[in-house]
PDB file of C-alpha atoms in Angstrom:
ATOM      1  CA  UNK A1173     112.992 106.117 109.359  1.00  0.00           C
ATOM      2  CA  UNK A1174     113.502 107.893 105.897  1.00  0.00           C
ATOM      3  CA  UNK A1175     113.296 107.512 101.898  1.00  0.00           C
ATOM      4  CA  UNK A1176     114.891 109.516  99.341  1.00  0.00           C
ATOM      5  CA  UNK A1177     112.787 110.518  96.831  1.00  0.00           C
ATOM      6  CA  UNK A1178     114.911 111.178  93.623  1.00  0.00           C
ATOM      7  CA  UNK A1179     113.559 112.967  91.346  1.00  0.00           C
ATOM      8  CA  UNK A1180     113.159 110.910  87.780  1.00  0.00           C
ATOM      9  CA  UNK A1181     113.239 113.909  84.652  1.00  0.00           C
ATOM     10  CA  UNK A1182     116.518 114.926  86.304  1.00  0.00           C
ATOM     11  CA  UNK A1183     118.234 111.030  87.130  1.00  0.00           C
ATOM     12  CA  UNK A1184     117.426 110.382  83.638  1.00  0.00           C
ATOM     13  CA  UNK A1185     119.340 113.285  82.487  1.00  0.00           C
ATOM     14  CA  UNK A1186     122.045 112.104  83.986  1.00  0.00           C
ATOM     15  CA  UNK A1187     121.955 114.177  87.516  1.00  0.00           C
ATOM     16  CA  UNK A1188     121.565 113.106  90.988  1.00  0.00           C
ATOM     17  CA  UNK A1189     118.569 115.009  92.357  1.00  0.00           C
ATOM     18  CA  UNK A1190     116.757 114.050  96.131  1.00  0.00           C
ATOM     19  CA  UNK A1191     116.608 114.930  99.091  1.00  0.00           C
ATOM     20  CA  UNK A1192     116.289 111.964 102.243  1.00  0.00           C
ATOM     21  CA  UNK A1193     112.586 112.963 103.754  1.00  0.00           C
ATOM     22  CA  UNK A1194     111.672 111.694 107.225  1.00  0.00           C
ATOM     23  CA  UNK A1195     108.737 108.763 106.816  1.00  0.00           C
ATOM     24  CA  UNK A1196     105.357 109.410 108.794  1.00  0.00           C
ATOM     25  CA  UNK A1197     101.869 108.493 109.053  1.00  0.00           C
ATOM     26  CA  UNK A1198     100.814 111.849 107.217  1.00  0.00           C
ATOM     27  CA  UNK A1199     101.072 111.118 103.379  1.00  0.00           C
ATOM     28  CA  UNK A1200     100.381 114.678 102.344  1.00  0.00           C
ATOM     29  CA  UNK A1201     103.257 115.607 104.145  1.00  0.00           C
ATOM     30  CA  UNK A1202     105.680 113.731 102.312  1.00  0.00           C
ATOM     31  CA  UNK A1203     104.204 114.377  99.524  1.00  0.00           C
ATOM     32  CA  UNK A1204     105.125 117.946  99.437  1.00  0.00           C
ATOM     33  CA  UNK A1205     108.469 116.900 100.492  1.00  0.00           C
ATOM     34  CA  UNK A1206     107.919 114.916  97.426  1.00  0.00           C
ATOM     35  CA  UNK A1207     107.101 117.933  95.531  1.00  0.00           C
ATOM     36  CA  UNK A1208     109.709 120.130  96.402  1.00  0.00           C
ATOM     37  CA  UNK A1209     112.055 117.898  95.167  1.00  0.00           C
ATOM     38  CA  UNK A1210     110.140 118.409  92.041  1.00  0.00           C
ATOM     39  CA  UNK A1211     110.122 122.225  91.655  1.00  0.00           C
ATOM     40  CA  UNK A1212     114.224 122.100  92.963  1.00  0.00           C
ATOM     41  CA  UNK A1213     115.146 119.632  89.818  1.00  0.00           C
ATOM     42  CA  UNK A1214     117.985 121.135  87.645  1.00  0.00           C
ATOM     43  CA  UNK A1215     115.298 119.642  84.465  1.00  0.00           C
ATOM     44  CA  UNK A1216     112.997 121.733  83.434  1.00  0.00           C
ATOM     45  CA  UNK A1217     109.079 120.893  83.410  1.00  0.00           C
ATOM     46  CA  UNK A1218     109.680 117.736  85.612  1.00  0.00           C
ATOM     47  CA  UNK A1219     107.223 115.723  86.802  1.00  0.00           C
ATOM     48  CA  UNK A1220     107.738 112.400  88.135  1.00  0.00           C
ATOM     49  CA  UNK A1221     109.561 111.283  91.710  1.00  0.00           C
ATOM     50  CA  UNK A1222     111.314 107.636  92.608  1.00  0.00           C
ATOM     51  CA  UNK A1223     111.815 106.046  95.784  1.00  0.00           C
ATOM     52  CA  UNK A1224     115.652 105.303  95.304  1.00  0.00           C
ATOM     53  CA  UNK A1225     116.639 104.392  98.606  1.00  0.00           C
ATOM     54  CA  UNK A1226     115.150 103.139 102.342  1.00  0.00           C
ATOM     55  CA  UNK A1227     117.014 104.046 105.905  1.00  0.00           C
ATOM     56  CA  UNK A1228     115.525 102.000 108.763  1.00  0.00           C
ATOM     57  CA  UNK A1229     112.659 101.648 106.862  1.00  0.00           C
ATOM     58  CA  UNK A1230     111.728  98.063 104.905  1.00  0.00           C
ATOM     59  CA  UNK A1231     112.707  98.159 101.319  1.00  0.00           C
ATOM     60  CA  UNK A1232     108.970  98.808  99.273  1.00  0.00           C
ATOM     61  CA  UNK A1233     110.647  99.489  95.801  1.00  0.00           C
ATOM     62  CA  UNK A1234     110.668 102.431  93.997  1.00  0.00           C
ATOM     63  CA  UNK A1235     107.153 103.115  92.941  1.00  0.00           C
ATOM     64  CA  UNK A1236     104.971 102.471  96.201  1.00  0.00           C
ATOM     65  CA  UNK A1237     102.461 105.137  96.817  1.00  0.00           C
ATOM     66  CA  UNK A1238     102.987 107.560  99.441  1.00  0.00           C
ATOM     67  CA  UNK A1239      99.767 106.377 101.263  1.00  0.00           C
ATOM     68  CA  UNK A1240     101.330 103.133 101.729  1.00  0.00           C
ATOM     69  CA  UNK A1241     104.261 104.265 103.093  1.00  0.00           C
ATOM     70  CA  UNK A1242     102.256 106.281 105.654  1.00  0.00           C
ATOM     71  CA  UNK A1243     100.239 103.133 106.556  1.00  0.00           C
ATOM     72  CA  UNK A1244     103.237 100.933 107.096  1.00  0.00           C
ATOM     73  CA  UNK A1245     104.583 103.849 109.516  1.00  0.00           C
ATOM     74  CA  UNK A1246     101.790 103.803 111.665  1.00  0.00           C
ATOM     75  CA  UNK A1247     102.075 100.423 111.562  1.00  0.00           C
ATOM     76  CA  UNK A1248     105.404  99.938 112.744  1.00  0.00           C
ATOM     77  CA  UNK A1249     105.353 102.621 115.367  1.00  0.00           C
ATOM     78  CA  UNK A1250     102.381 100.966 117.211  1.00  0.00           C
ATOM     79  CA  UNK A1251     104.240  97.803 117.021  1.00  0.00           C
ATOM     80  CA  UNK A1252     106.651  96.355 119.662  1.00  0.00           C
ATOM     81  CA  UNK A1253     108.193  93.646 116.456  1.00  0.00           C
ATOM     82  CA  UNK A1254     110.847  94.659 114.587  1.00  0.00           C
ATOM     83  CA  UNK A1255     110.823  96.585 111.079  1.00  0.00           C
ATOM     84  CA  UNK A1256     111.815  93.538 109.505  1.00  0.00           C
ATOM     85  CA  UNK A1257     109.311  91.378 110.885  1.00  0.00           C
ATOM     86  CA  UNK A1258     106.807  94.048 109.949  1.00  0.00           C
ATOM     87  CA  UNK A1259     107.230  94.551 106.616  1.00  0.00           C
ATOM     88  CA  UNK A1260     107.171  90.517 106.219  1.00  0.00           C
ATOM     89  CA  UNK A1261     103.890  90.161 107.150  1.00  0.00           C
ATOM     90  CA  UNK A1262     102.744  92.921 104.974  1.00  0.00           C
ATOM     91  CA  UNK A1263     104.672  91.397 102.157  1.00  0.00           C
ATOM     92  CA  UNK A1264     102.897  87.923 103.047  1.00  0.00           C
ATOM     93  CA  UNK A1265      98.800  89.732 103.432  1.00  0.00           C
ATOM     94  CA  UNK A1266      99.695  92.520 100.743  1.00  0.00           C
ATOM     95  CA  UNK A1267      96.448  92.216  98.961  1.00  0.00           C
ATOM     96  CA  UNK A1268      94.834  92.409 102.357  1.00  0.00           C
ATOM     97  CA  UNK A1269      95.882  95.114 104.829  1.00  0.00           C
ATOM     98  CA  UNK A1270      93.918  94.369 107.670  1.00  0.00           C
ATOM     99  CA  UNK A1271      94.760  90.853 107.725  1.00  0.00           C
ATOM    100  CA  UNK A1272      98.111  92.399 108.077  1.00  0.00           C
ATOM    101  CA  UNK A1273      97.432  94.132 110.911  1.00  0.00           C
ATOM    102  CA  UNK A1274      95.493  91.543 112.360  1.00  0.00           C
ATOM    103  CA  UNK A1275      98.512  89.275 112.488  1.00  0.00           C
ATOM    104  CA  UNK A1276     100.550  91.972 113.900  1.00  0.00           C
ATOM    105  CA  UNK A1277      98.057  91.893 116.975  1.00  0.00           C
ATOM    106  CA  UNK A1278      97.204  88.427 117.589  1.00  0.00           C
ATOM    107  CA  UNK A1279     100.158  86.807 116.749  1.00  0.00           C
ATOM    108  CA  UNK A1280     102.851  84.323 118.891  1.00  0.00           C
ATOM    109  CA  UNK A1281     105.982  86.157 118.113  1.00  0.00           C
ATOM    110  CA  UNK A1282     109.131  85.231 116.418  1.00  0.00           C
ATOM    111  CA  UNK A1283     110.388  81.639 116.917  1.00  0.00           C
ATOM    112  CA  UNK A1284     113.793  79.826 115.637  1.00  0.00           C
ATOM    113  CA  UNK A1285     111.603  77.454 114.157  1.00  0.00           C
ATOM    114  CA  UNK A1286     107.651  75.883 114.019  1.00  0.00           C
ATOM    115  CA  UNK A1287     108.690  73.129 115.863  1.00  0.00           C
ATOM    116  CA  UNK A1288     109.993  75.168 118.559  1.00  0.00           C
ATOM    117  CA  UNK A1289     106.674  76.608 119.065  1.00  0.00           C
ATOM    118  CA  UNK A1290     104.626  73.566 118.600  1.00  0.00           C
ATOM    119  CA  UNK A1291     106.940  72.092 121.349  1.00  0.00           C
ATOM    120  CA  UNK A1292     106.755  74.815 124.034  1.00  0.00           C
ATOM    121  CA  UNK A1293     102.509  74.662 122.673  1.00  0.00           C
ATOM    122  CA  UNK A1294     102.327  71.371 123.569  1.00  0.00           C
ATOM    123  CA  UNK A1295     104.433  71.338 126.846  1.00  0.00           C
ATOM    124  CA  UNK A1296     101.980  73.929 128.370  1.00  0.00           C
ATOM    125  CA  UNK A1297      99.338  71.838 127.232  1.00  0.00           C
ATOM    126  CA  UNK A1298     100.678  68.701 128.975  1.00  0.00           C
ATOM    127  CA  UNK A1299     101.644  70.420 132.098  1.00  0.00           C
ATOM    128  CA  UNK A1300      98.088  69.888 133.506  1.00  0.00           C
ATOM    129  CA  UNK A1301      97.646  70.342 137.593  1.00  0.00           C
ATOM    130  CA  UNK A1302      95.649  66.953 137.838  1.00  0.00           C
ATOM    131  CA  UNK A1303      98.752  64.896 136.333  1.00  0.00           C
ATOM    132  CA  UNK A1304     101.674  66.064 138.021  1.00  0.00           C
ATOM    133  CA  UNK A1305     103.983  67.682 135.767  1.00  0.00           C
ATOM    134  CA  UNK A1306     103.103  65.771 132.774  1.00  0.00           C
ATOM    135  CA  UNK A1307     106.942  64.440 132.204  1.00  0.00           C
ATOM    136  CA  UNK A1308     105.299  61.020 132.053  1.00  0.00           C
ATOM    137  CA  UNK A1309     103.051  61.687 129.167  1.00  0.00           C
ATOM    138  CA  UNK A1310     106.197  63.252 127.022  1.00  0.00           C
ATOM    139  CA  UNK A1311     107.630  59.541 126.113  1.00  0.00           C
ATOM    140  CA  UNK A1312     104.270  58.696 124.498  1.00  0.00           C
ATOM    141  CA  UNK A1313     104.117  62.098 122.612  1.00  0.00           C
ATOM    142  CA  UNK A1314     105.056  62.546 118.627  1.00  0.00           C
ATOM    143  CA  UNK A1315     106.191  66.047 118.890  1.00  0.00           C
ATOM    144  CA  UNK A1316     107.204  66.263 115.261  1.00  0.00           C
ATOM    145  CA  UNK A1317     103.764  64.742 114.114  1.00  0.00           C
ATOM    146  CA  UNK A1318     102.107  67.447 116.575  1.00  0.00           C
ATOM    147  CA  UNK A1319     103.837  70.447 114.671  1.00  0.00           C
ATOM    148  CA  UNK A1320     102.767  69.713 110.990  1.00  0.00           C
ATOM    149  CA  UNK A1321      99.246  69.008 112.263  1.00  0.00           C
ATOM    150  CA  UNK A1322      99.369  72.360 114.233  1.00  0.00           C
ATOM    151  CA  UNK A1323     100.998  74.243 111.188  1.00  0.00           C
ATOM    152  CA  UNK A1324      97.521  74.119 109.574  1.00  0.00           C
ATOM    153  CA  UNK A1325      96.044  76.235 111.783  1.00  0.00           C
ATOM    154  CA  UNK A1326      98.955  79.214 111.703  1.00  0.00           C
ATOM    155  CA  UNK A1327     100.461  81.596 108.942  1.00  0.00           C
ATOM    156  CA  UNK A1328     103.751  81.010 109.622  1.00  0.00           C
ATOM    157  CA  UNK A1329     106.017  83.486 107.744  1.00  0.00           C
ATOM    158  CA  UNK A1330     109.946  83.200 107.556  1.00  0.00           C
ATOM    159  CA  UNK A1331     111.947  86.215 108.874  1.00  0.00           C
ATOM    160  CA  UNK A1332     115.619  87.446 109.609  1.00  0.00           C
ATOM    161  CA  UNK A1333     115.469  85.762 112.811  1.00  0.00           C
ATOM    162  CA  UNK A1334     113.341  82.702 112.260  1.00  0.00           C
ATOM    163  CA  UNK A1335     109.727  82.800 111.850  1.00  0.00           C
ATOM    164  CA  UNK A1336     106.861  85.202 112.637  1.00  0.00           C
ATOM    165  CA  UNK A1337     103.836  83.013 113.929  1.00  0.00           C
ATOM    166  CA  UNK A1338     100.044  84.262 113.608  1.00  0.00           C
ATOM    167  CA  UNK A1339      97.084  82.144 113.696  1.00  0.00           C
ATOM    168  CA  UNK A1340      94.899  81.095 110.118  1.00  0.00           C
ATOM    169  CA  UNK A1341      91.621  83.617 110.118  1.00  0.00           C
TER     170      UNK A1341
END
């Protein structure tokens, strides 16, 4: 995973200045890669940097802070989901990181749809050991009324491959 940081006296001058800088848990780190991107610029007395470009790394924008960066890293190295599906629950809980990360934990993985879930939920469910197999109580079952009722209880998030489900807190 990397960003480029571009530095921002010299791409408003009209030059390309950056260098790609490998993304980490360690903030400070990348911020003196940061840095020296500064003190390299061909603009004198620059200050500023820019995020102007992601590789295997979800898209934050330009402007977020190094810290978060670093947090989303850790993040997505201690998770078996996929970058993606990462950054979408962060997107969805960004005001509240460790909701984030609680999702990330407890969650019921990526589905092609709600209703998928809700019917392989409610399957288990009916599969009881005291009623056979439970293929006789399936006729008498709404499965699509079961799914929005369920959906109350679960953040369910869309994502590249369908959708990322994590229960309600």
């Amino acid at each position: 995973m990397k960003i480029y940081i571009a530095c921002l006296a010299a791409y408003n001058s009209g030059y390309l200045h950056g260098k790609w800088i490998y993304v980490s848990g360690d903030s400070e780190e990348m911020e003196k890669e940061a840095q020296k991107v500064i003190k390299t610029s061909p603009v004198p007395d620059a200050e500023e940097w820019a995020i102007h470009d992601y590789d295997e790394f979800p898209n934050m924008g330009e402007y977020v802070s190094l810290e978060k960066i670093a947090i989303i890293a850790d993040i997505i190295e201690s998770s078996d989901l996929d970058a993606a599906v990462v950054k979408a629950v962060i997107d969805e809980f960004s005001s509240d990181m460790d909701a984030a990360q609680r999702a990330l934990e407890d969650n019921r993985g990526v589905w092609d749809s709600f209703q998928d879930y809700a019917d392989d939920f409610a399957d288990e469910m009916m599969a009881c050991h005291n009623c056979g197999n439970g293929e006789w109580i399936k006729q008498y079952f709404d499965y699509e009324k079961y799914a929005r009722t369920l959906e109350y209880d679960y953040t369910v998030i869309h994502v590249p491959k369908g959708v990322f489900i994590a229960p309600n807190y």
